[in-house]
């Protein structure tokens, strides 16, 4: 039987008589499975039935009659049941068919590869105007290519399931085969090309705008960082950070001159000018020329200051600096009109100028700043009198106003004002006094924990600062001392305990508030270092005379008289600390650095309101997460025990930010949108649309 199957298979030949061959293989596979199952059943039956022993066969004596039952199952004829040699022969045929099919599959793959190469060559030689659909129906071998791509797997063995499902290799319709082919991309139309060009130009413009904003933020952050490093005598980190960002943003080369503005170069030059290092100042000037950055008036003022700090003064170099200023049409008098100078800087620059121009004296004209908004144009008139009669004359003496000014100045330096609560009552109950005592004890423990945590985290930040190349918050924190930070954190804990249980601010808002609070204290320190507060005291002491003199009130308004005082005292240009403001990223990072101490270190005794012997501590402040629409926000809430303890203690004082309450003296005249209102604190202005 095996021989006849082999002969029939070889007689059918290749895949040309495919349907008969596939059907025959399918039947052979089915019969092979049936024969295997029959042989397995016969083997299991013979193994389960034990053969009778010699004693059992002798005792039986008689043979049992062979009775045929009408319900007995018909048995297969001997010729159809493979056994012995015939079954082995049948399995050999089955295995041989599988081997032949595997060989045919490899031949089919070789033919598919050949057809793909031919098709690729045909695509290259096809005319451009002719579409793939017009090239006629695909060849029959191309259909086999598509079929094989979906059904033939690489190195997949052919088993019984392949033989059963081999009839799935049927020819599909021409539309399906044509859709399965990859059509080459067509040439874009003129309108499409024009739209792509517009989109490309718009993308380049947006990229250039984004790069310009990035460079502006970089220069602003660098100026603030260099100033912070200068305040704490960290000259090396300031120079290395500047060099790092200059190399990092040096591409493309056409934008290199924008990476470091002239203000950044002036800040670096100011570091060497204060130490009288002429060689380093010359190198910075040469670097500015190389980068096509034009020196401004401040640059030449720093150069003259550097020359004056080296004794004896190099007269030849001072004349050379004045000659360069003349070549750039910058008069010497512009140094005192356009640059904000400290008294020491002004004295040094005049000393350098007097070496070659002994009779030079700066001419500072009276420049009355006018209000720009149209609604305030009427106030620019010289005879405008805002106050017909001051409310202070005859009511408060000059000495009391001067004492109130010093009190207000101390409040603003501290940053907070503590006042009596209007709801304060005399605490006579022993329970209230007990709660106040427990709260004060907790405050002392919190202050101790915060000092320890600040020292630990500050030391870790210092180690990171030594390895970091970019902008770090370490110089900003070095400009502040530990007690100021601990005091601000203690005030923040009390503020959280006073808060409402139904509202909890997000962590970003709290980080910004804490960062702004520390920045205000940093700016006050800078004003003290630049002697601006001393200048303010002199000006304000003279300004208070305005409110007791009726003739001055009738001649000047508040702003005009303040400007007259500054001109008479020859203070020069008003110092602007806009470059000292921290960027938003630094504000958030400083606020997070401090706020994490409150969340991680501050604990509250949850049994403080109950008379128990054992204490149980829990975080006094914890984070919660709430959904606002599709957004998940992180918020901070005080522990309920802390809030209840603060309410039960019935505190008789309230604490406010210094720039959130009215002043106890006449406010500072509004000289600009950034200068006015409070004495040394920044005034918060906001635009509000008023509708009828």
Coordinates of N, CA and C in Angstrom, one line a residue, residues 440-618:
X440 N 2.6 76.4 73.0 CA 3.9 77.0 73.1 C 5.0 75.9 73.2
X441 N 4.7 74.8 74.0 CA 5.7 73.8 74.1 C 5.9 73.1 72.8
X442 N 4.8 72.9 72.0 CA 5.0 72.3 70.6 C 5.8 73.2 69.7
X443 N 5.6 74.5 69.8 CA 6.4 75.5 69.0 C 7.9 75.4 69.3
X444 N 8.2 75.3 70.5 CA 9.7 75.1 70.8 C 10.2 73.8 70.3
X445 N 9.5 72.7 70.4 CA 9.9 71.5 69.8 C 10.0 71.5 68.3
X446 N 9.1 72.2 67.6 CA 9.1 72.4 66.2 C 10.3 73.2 65.8
X447 N 10.6 74.2 66.5 CA 11.8 75.1 66.1 C 13.0 74.3 66.2
X448 N 13.2 73.4 67.2 CA 14.4 72.6 67.4 C 14.5 71.6 66.2
X449 N 13.4 71.0 65.8 CA 13.4 70.0 64.7 C 13.7 70.7 63.4
X450 N 13.2 71.9 63.2 CA 13.4 72.6 62.0 C 14.9 73.0 61.8
X451 N 15.5 73.5 62.9 CA 16.9 73.8 62.9 C 17.8 72.6 62.5
X452 N 17.5 71.5 63.2 CA 18.2 70.3 62.9 C 18.0 69.8 61.4
X453 N 16.8 69.9 60.9 CA 16.5 69.5 59.5 C 17.1 70.4 58.5
X454 N 17.1 71.7 58.9 CA 17.7 72.7 58.0 C 19.2 72.5 57.8
X455 N 19.9 72.2 58.9 CA 21.4 72.0 58.9 C 21.7 70.7 58.1
X456 N 20.9 69.7 58.2 CA 21.1 68.4 57.5 C 20.8 68.6 56.0
X457 N 19.7 69.2 55.7 CA 19.4 69.4 54.2 C 20.3 70.4 53.6
X458 N 20.7 71.4 54.3 CA 21.6 72.4 53.7 C 23.0 71.8 53.4
X459 N 23.5 70.9 54.3 CA 24.7 70.2 54.1 C 24.7 69.3 52.8
X460 N 23.5 68.6 52.7 CA 23.3 67.8 51.5 C 23.3 68.6 50.2
X461 N 22.6 69.8 50.3 CA 22.5 70.7 49.2 C 23.9 71.2 48.8
X462 N 24.7 71.4 49.8 CA 26.1 71.9 49.5 C 26.9 70.9 48.8
X463 N 26.8 69.6 49.1 CA 27.5 68.6 48.4 C 27.0 68.4 47.0
X464 N 25.7 68.6 46.8 CA 25.2 68.6 45.4 C 25.7 69.8 44.6
X465 N 25.8 70.9 45.3 CA 26.3 72.1 44.6 C 27.7 72.0 44.0
X466 N 28.5 71.3 44.7 CA 29.9 71.1 44.3 C 30.0 70.3 43.0
X467 N 29.0 69.4 42.8 CA 29.0 68.6 41.6 C 28.1 69.1 40.5
X468 N 27.3 70.1 40.8 CA 26.3 70.6 39.8 C 27.0 71.7 38.9
X469 N 26.6 71.7 37.6 CA 27.2 72.7 36.7 C 26.2 73.8 36.4
X470 N 24.9 73.6 36.5 CA 23.9 74.6 36.2 C 23.6 75.5 37.4
X471 N 22.5 76.2 37.3 CA 22.0 77.1 38.3 C 21.5 76.3 39.5
X472 N 22.0 76.6 40.7 CA 21.6 75.9 41.9 C 21.0 77.0 42.9
X473 N 20.2 76.5 43.8 CA 19.6 77.4 44.8 C 20.5 77.6 46.0
X474 N 21.6 76.9 46.0 CA 22.5 77.0 47.2 C 23.0 78.5 47.4
X475 N 23.4 79.2 46.4 CA 23.9 80.6 46.7 C 22.7 81.5 47.2
X476 N 21.5 81.3 46.7 CA 20.4 82.1 47.2 C 20.1 81.8 48.7
X477 N 20.2 80.5 49.1 CA 20.0 80.2 50.5 C 21.2 80.7 51.4
X478 N 22.4 80.8 50.8 CA 23.5 81.3 51.6 C 23.4 82.8 51.9
X479 N 22.6 83.5 51.0 CA 22.4 84.9 51.3 C 21.5 85.1 52.5
X480 N 20.7 84.1 52.9 CA 19.9 84.2 54.0 C 20.5 83.4 55.2
X481 N 20.1 83.6 56.4 CA 20.6 82.9 57.5 C 19.6 81.9 58.0
X482 N 20.0 80.9 58.8 CA 19.2 79.8 59.2 C 18.0 80.3 60.0
X483 N 18.2 81.3 60.9 CA 17.1 81.7 61.8 C 16.0 82.4 61.1
X484 N 16.3 83.1 60.0 CA 15.3 83.7 59.2 C 14.4 82.6 58.5
X485 N 15.0 81.6 58.0 CA 14.3 80.5 57.4 C 13.4 79.8 58.4
X486 N 14.0 79.5 59.6 CA 13.2 78.8 60.6 C 12.0 79.7 61.1
X487 N 12.3 80.9 61.2 CA 11.2 81.9 61.6 C 10.1 81.9 60.6
X488 N 10.4 81.9 59.3 CA 9.4 81.9 58.2 C 8.6 80.6 58.2
X489 N 9.3 79.5 58.5 CA 8.6 78.2 58.6 C 7.7 78.1 59.8
X490 N 8.0 78.6 60.9 CA 7.2 78.7 62.0 C 5.9 79.5 61.8
X491 N 6.1 80.6 61.1 CA 4.9 81.4 60.7 C 4.0 80.7 59.7
X492 N 4.6 79.9 58.9 CA 3.8 79.1 57.9 C 3.0 78.1 58.6
X493 N 3.6 77.4 59.6 CA 2.8 76.4 60.3 C 1.6 77.0 61.0
X494 N 1.8 78.1 61.7 CA 0.6 78.8 62.3 C -0.4 79.2 61.3
X495 N 0.0 79.7 60.1 CA -0.9 80.1 59.1 C -1.7 78.9 58.6
X496 N -1.1 77.7 58.5 CA -1.8 76.5 58.0 C -2.8 76.1 59.1
X497 N -2.4 76.2 60.4 CA -3.4 75.9 61.5 C -4.6 76.8 61.5
X498 N -4.4 78.0 61.1 CA -5.5 79.0 61.0 C -6.5 78.8 59.9
X499 N -6.0 78.0 58.9 CA -6.8 77.8 57.7 C -8.1 77.1 57.9
X500 N -8.9 77.2 56.8 CA -10.2 76.5 56.8 C -10.1 75.0 56.5
X501 N -11.0 74.2 57.1 CA -11.0 72.8 56.9 C -11.5 72.4 55.6
X502 N -12.3 73.3 55.0 CA -13.0 73.0 53.7 C -12.1 73.4 52.5
X503 N -11.1 74.2 52.7 CA -10.2 74.6 51.6 C -8.8 74.3 52.0
X504 N -8.1 73.7 51.0 CA -6.6 73.4 51.2 C -5.9 73.9 49.9
X505 N -4.9 74.7 50.0 CA -4.2 75.2 48.8 C -3.3 74.1 48.2
X506 N -3.0 74.3 46.9 CA -2.2 73.3 46.2 C -0.7 73.5 46.7
X507 N 0.1 72.5 46.4 CA 1.5 72.6 46.8 C 2.2 73.7 46.0
X508 N 1.9 73.9 44.7 CA 2.5 74.9 43.9 C 2.3 76.3 44.5
X509 N 1.1 76.5 44.9 CA 0.8 77.9 45.4 C 1.6 78.1 46.7
X510 N 1.7 77.1 47.6 CA 2.4 77.2 48.8 C 3.9 77.4 48.5
X511 N 4.4 76.6 47.6 CA 5.8 76.8 47.2 C 6.1 78.2 46.7
X512 N 5.2 78.8 45.9 CA 5.4 80.1 45.4 C 5.3 81.2 46.5
X513 N 4.4 81.0 47.4 CA 4.3 81.9 48.5 C 5.5 81.9 49.4
X514 N 6.0 80.7 49.7 CA 7.2 80.6 50.6 C 8.4 81.2 49.8
X515 N 8.6 80.9 48.5 CA 9.7 81.4 47.8 C 9.7 82.9 47.7
X516 N 8.5 83.5 47.4 CA 8.4 85.0 47.4 C 8.7 85.6 48.7
X517 N 8.3 85.0 49.8 CA 8.6 85.5 51.1 C 10.1 85.6 51.3
X518 N 10.8 84.5 50.9 CA 12.3 84.5 51.1 C 13.0 85.5 50.1
X519 N 12.4 85.6 48.9 CA 13.0 86.6 48.0 C 12.9 88.0 48.5
X520 N 11.8 88.3 49.1 CA 11.6 89.7 49.7 C 12.6 90.0 50.8
X521 N 12.9 89.0 51.6 CA 14.0 89.2 52.6 C 15.3 89.3 52.0
X522 N 15.6 88.6 50.9 CA 16.8 88.7 50.2 C 17.0 90.1 49.6
X523 N 15.9 90.6 49.0 CA 16.0 92.0 48.4 C 16.3 93.0 49.4
X524 N 15.7 92.9 50.6 CA 15.9 93.8 51.7 C 17.4 93.8 52.1
X525 N 18.0 92.6 52.2 CA 19.4 92.5 52.5 C 20.3 93.2 51.4
X526 N 19.9 93.1 50.1 CA 20.6 93.7 49.1 C 20.5 95.2 49.2
X527 N 19.3 95.7 49.5 CA 19.1 97.2 49.7 C 20.0 97.7 50.8
X528 N 20.1 96.9 51.9 CA 20.9 97.4 53.0 C 22.4 97.4 52.6
X529 N 22.8 96.4 51.8 CA 24.2 96.4 51.4 C 24.5 97.5 50.4
X530 N 23.6 97.9 49.5 CA 23.8 99.0 48.6 C 23.5 100.4 49.2
X531 N 23.3 100.4 50.5 CA 23.0 101.7 51.3 C 21.8 102.4 50.7
X532 N 20.8 101.6 50.2 CA 19.6 102.2 49.7 C 18.7 102.6 50.8
X533 N 18.7 101.8 51.9 CA 17.8 102.1 53.0 C 18.3 103.4 53.7
X534 N 19.6 103.6 53.8 CA 20.1 104.9 54.4 C 19.7 106.1 53.5
X535 N 19.7 105.9 52.2 CA 19.3 106.9 51.3 C 17.8 107.2 51.5
X536 N 17.0 106.1 51.7 CA 15.6 106.2 51.9 C 15.3 107.0 53.2
X537 N 16.0 106.7 54.2 CA 15.8 107.4 55.5 C 16.0 108.9 55.3
X538 N 17.1 109.3 54.6 CA 17.4 110.7 54.4 C 16.3 111.4 53.6
X539 N 15.8 110.7 52.6 CA 14.8 111.3 51.7 C 13.5 111.4 52.4
X540 N 13.1 110.4 53.1 CA 11.8 110.4 53.8 C 11.7 111.3 55.0
X541 N 12.9 111.5 55.7 CA 12.9 112.4 56.8 C 12.6 113.9 56.3
X542 N 13.2 114.2 55.1 CA 12.9 115.5 54.5 C 11.5 115.5 53.9
X543 N 11.0 114.4 53.4 CA 9.7 114.3 52.8 C 8.6 114.6 53.8
X544 N 8.8 114.2 55.1 CA 7.7 114.4 56.1 C 7.4 115.9 56.4
X545 N 8.4 116.7 56.1 CA 8.2 118.2 56.2 C 7.1 118.7 55.3
X546 N 6.9 118.0 54.2 CA 5.9 118.4 53.2 C 4.5 118.5 53.8
X547 N 4.2 117.6 54.7 CA 2.8 117.5 55.3 C 2.5 118.5 56.3
X548 N 3.5 119.2 56.8 CA 3.3 120.3 57.8 C 3.5 121.7 57.2
X549 N 3.8 121.8 55.9 CA 4.1 123.1 55.3 C 3.0 123.3 54.3
X550 N 2.2 124.3 54.5 CA 1.1 124.6 53.6 C 1.6 125.2 52.2
X551 N 2.7 125.9 52.2 CA 3.2 126.5 51.0 C 3.7 125.4 50.1
X552 N 4.4 124.3 50.6 CA 4.8 123.2 49.8 C 3.7 122.4 49.2
X553 N 2.6 122.3 50.0 CA 1.4 121.6 49.5 C 0.8 122.3 48.3
X554 N 0.8 123.6 48.4 CA 0.2 124.4 47.3 C 1.1 124.5 46.1
X555 N 2.4 124.1 46.2 CA 3.3 124.3 45.1 C 3.6 122.9 44.4
X556 N 3.7 121.9 45.2 CA 4.1 120.5 44.7 C 3.0 119.5 45.1
X557 N 3.0 118.5 44.3 CA 2.3 117.3 44.8 C 3.3 116.3 45.4
X558 N 2.8 115.2 45.9 CA 3.7 114.3 46.7 C 4.9 113.8 45.8
X559 N 4.6 113.4 44.6 CA 5.6 112.8 43.7 C 6.6 113.9 43.3
X560 N 6.1 115.1 43.0 CA 7.0 116.1 42.5 C 8.0 116.6 43.6
X561 N 7.5 116.6 44.9 CA 8.3 117.0 46.0 C 9.4 116.0 46.3
X562 N 9.0 114.7 46.2 CA 10.0 113.6 46.4 C 11.1 113.7 45.3
X563 N 10.7 113.9 44.1 CA 11.8 114.0 43.0 C 12.7 115.2 43.2
X564 N 12.1 116.3 43.8 CA 12.9 117.5 44.1 C 13.9 117.2 45.2
X565 N 13.5 116.5 46.2 CA 14.4 116.1 47.3 C 15.6 115.3 46.7
X566 N 15.3 114.3 45.9 CA 16.3 113.4 45.3 C 17.3 114.2 44.5
X567 N 16.8 115.2 43.7 CA 17.7 116.0 42.9 C 18.5 116.9 43.7
X568 N 18.0 117.5 44.8 CA 18.8 118.4 45.6 C 19.9 117.6 46.4
X569 N 19.6 116.4 46.7 CA 20.6 115.6 47.4 C 21.6 114.9 46.5
X570 N 21.4 115.1 45.2 CA 22.3 114.6 44.1 C 22.5 113.1 44.3
X571 N 21.4 112.4 44.4 CA 21.5 110.9 44.5 C 21.7 110.3 43.2
X572 N 21.5 111.0 42.1 CA 21.7 110.4 40.8 C 20.5 109.5 40.4
X573 N 20.9 108.5 39.6 CA 19.8 107.5 39.1 C 19.4 106.6 40.2
X574 N 18.1 106.5 40.3 CA 17.5 105.6 41.3 C 17.9 104.1 41.0
X575 N 18.3 103.5 42.1 CA 18.7 102.1 41.9 C 17.6 101.2 41.7
X576 N 17.7 100.4 40.6 CA 16.6 99.4 40.3 C 17.1 98.0 40.5
X577 N 16.4 97.2 41.3 CA 16.8 95.9 41.7 C 16.1 94.8 40.8
X578 N 15.7 95.2 39.6 CA 15.0 94.3 38.8 C 15.8 93.0 38.4
X579 N 17.1 93.2 38.3 CA 18.0 92.1 38.0 C 18.2 91.1 39.2
X580 N 17.9 91.6 40.4 CA 18.0 90.8 41.6 C 16.8 89.9 41.8
X581 N 15.7 90.1 41.1 CA 14.6 89.3 41.3 C 14.9 87.8 40.9
X582 N 14.4 86.9 41.7 CA 14.6 85.5 41.4 C 13.7 85.0 40.2
X583 N 14.2 84.2 39.3 CA 13.3 83.6 38.3 C 12.3 82.6 39.0
X584 N 11.2 82.3 38.3 CA 10.1 81.5 38.8 C 10.7 80.1 39.2
X585 N 11.6 79.5 38.5 CA 12.1 78.2 38.8 C 12.8 78.2 40.1
X586 N 13.6 79.3 40.4 CA 14.3 79.4 41.7 C 13.3 79.6 42.8
X587 N 12.3 80.4 42.6 CA 11.3 80.6 43.7 C 10.6 79.3 44.1
X588 N 10.2 78.5 43.1 CA 9.5 77.3 43.4 C 10.5 76.3 44.1
X589 N 11.7 76.2 43.6 CA 12.7 75.3 44.2 C 13.0 75.6 45.6
X590 N 13.2 76.9 45.9 CA 13.5 77.4 47.3 C 12.3 77.1 48.2
X591 N 11.1 77.4 47.7 CA 9.9 77.1 48.5 C 9.7 75.6 48.7
X592 N 10.0 74.8 47.8 CA 9.9 73.3 48.0 C 10.9 72.8 49.0
X593 N 12.1 73.4 48.9 CA 13.2 73.0 49.8 C 12.8 73.2 51.2
X594 N 12.2 74.4 51.5 CA 11.8 74.7 52.9 C 10.5 74.0 53.3
X595 N 9.5 73.9 52.4 CA 8.2 73.3 52.7 C 8.3 71.8 53.0
X596 N 9.3 71.2 52.4 CA 9.5 69.7 52.6 C 9.8 69.5 54.1
X597 N 10.5 70.5 54.7 CA 10.8 70.3 56.1 C 9.6 70.3 57.0
X598 N 8.6 71.1 56.7 CA 7.4 71.1 57.4 C 6.6 69.8 57.3
X599 N 6.6 69.3 56.1 CA 5.8 68.1 55.8 C 6.5 66.8 56.4
X600 N 7.8 66.8 56.3 CA 8.6 65.6 56.7 C 9.0 65.6 58.2
X601 N 9.2 66.8 58.8 CA 9.8 66.8 60.1 C 8.8 67.2 61.2
X602 N 7.8 68.0 61.0 CA 6.9 68.5 62.0 C 5.9 67.4 62.4
X603 N 5.8 67.1 63.7 CA 4.9 66.1 64.2 C 4.0 66.8 65.3
X604 N 2.8 66.2 65.5 CA 1.9 66.7 66.5 C 1.4 65.5 67.3
X605 N 1.3 65.7 68.6 CA 0.8 64.7 69.5 C -0.7 64.6 69.4
X606 N -1.2 63.5 68.8 CA -2.7 63.3 68.6 C -3.5 63.1 69.9
X607 N -2.8 62.9 71.0 CA -3.5 62.7 72.3 C -3.4 63.9 73.2
X608 N -3.0 65.1 72.6 CA -2.8 66.3 73.4 C -4.1 66.8 74.0
X609 N -5.2 66.5 73.3 CA -6.5 67.0 73.8 C -7.2 66.0 74.7
X610 N -6.5 64.9 75.0 CA -7.1 63.8 75.9 C -6.2 63.6 77.0
X611 N -6.7 63.3 78.2 CA -5.9 63.0 79.4 C -5.4 61.5 79.4
X612 N -4.4 61.3 78.6 CA -3.8 59.9 78.5 C -2.4 60.0 78.8
X613 N -1.8 58.9 79.3 CA -0.4 58.9 79.7 C 0.5 58.6 78.5
X614 N 0.1 57.8 77.5 CA 1.0 57.5 76.3 C 0.7 58.6 75.2
X615 N 1.8 58.9 74.5 CA 1.7 59.9 73.4 C 1.8 59.2 72.1
X616 N 1.0 59.7 71.1 CA 1.1 59.2 69.8 C 1.3 60.4 68.8
X617 N 2.3 60.3 68.1 CA 2.7 61.4 67.2 C 2.4 61.1 65.7
X618 N 1.9 62.1 65.0 CA 1.6 62.0 63.6 C 2.0 63.3 62.9

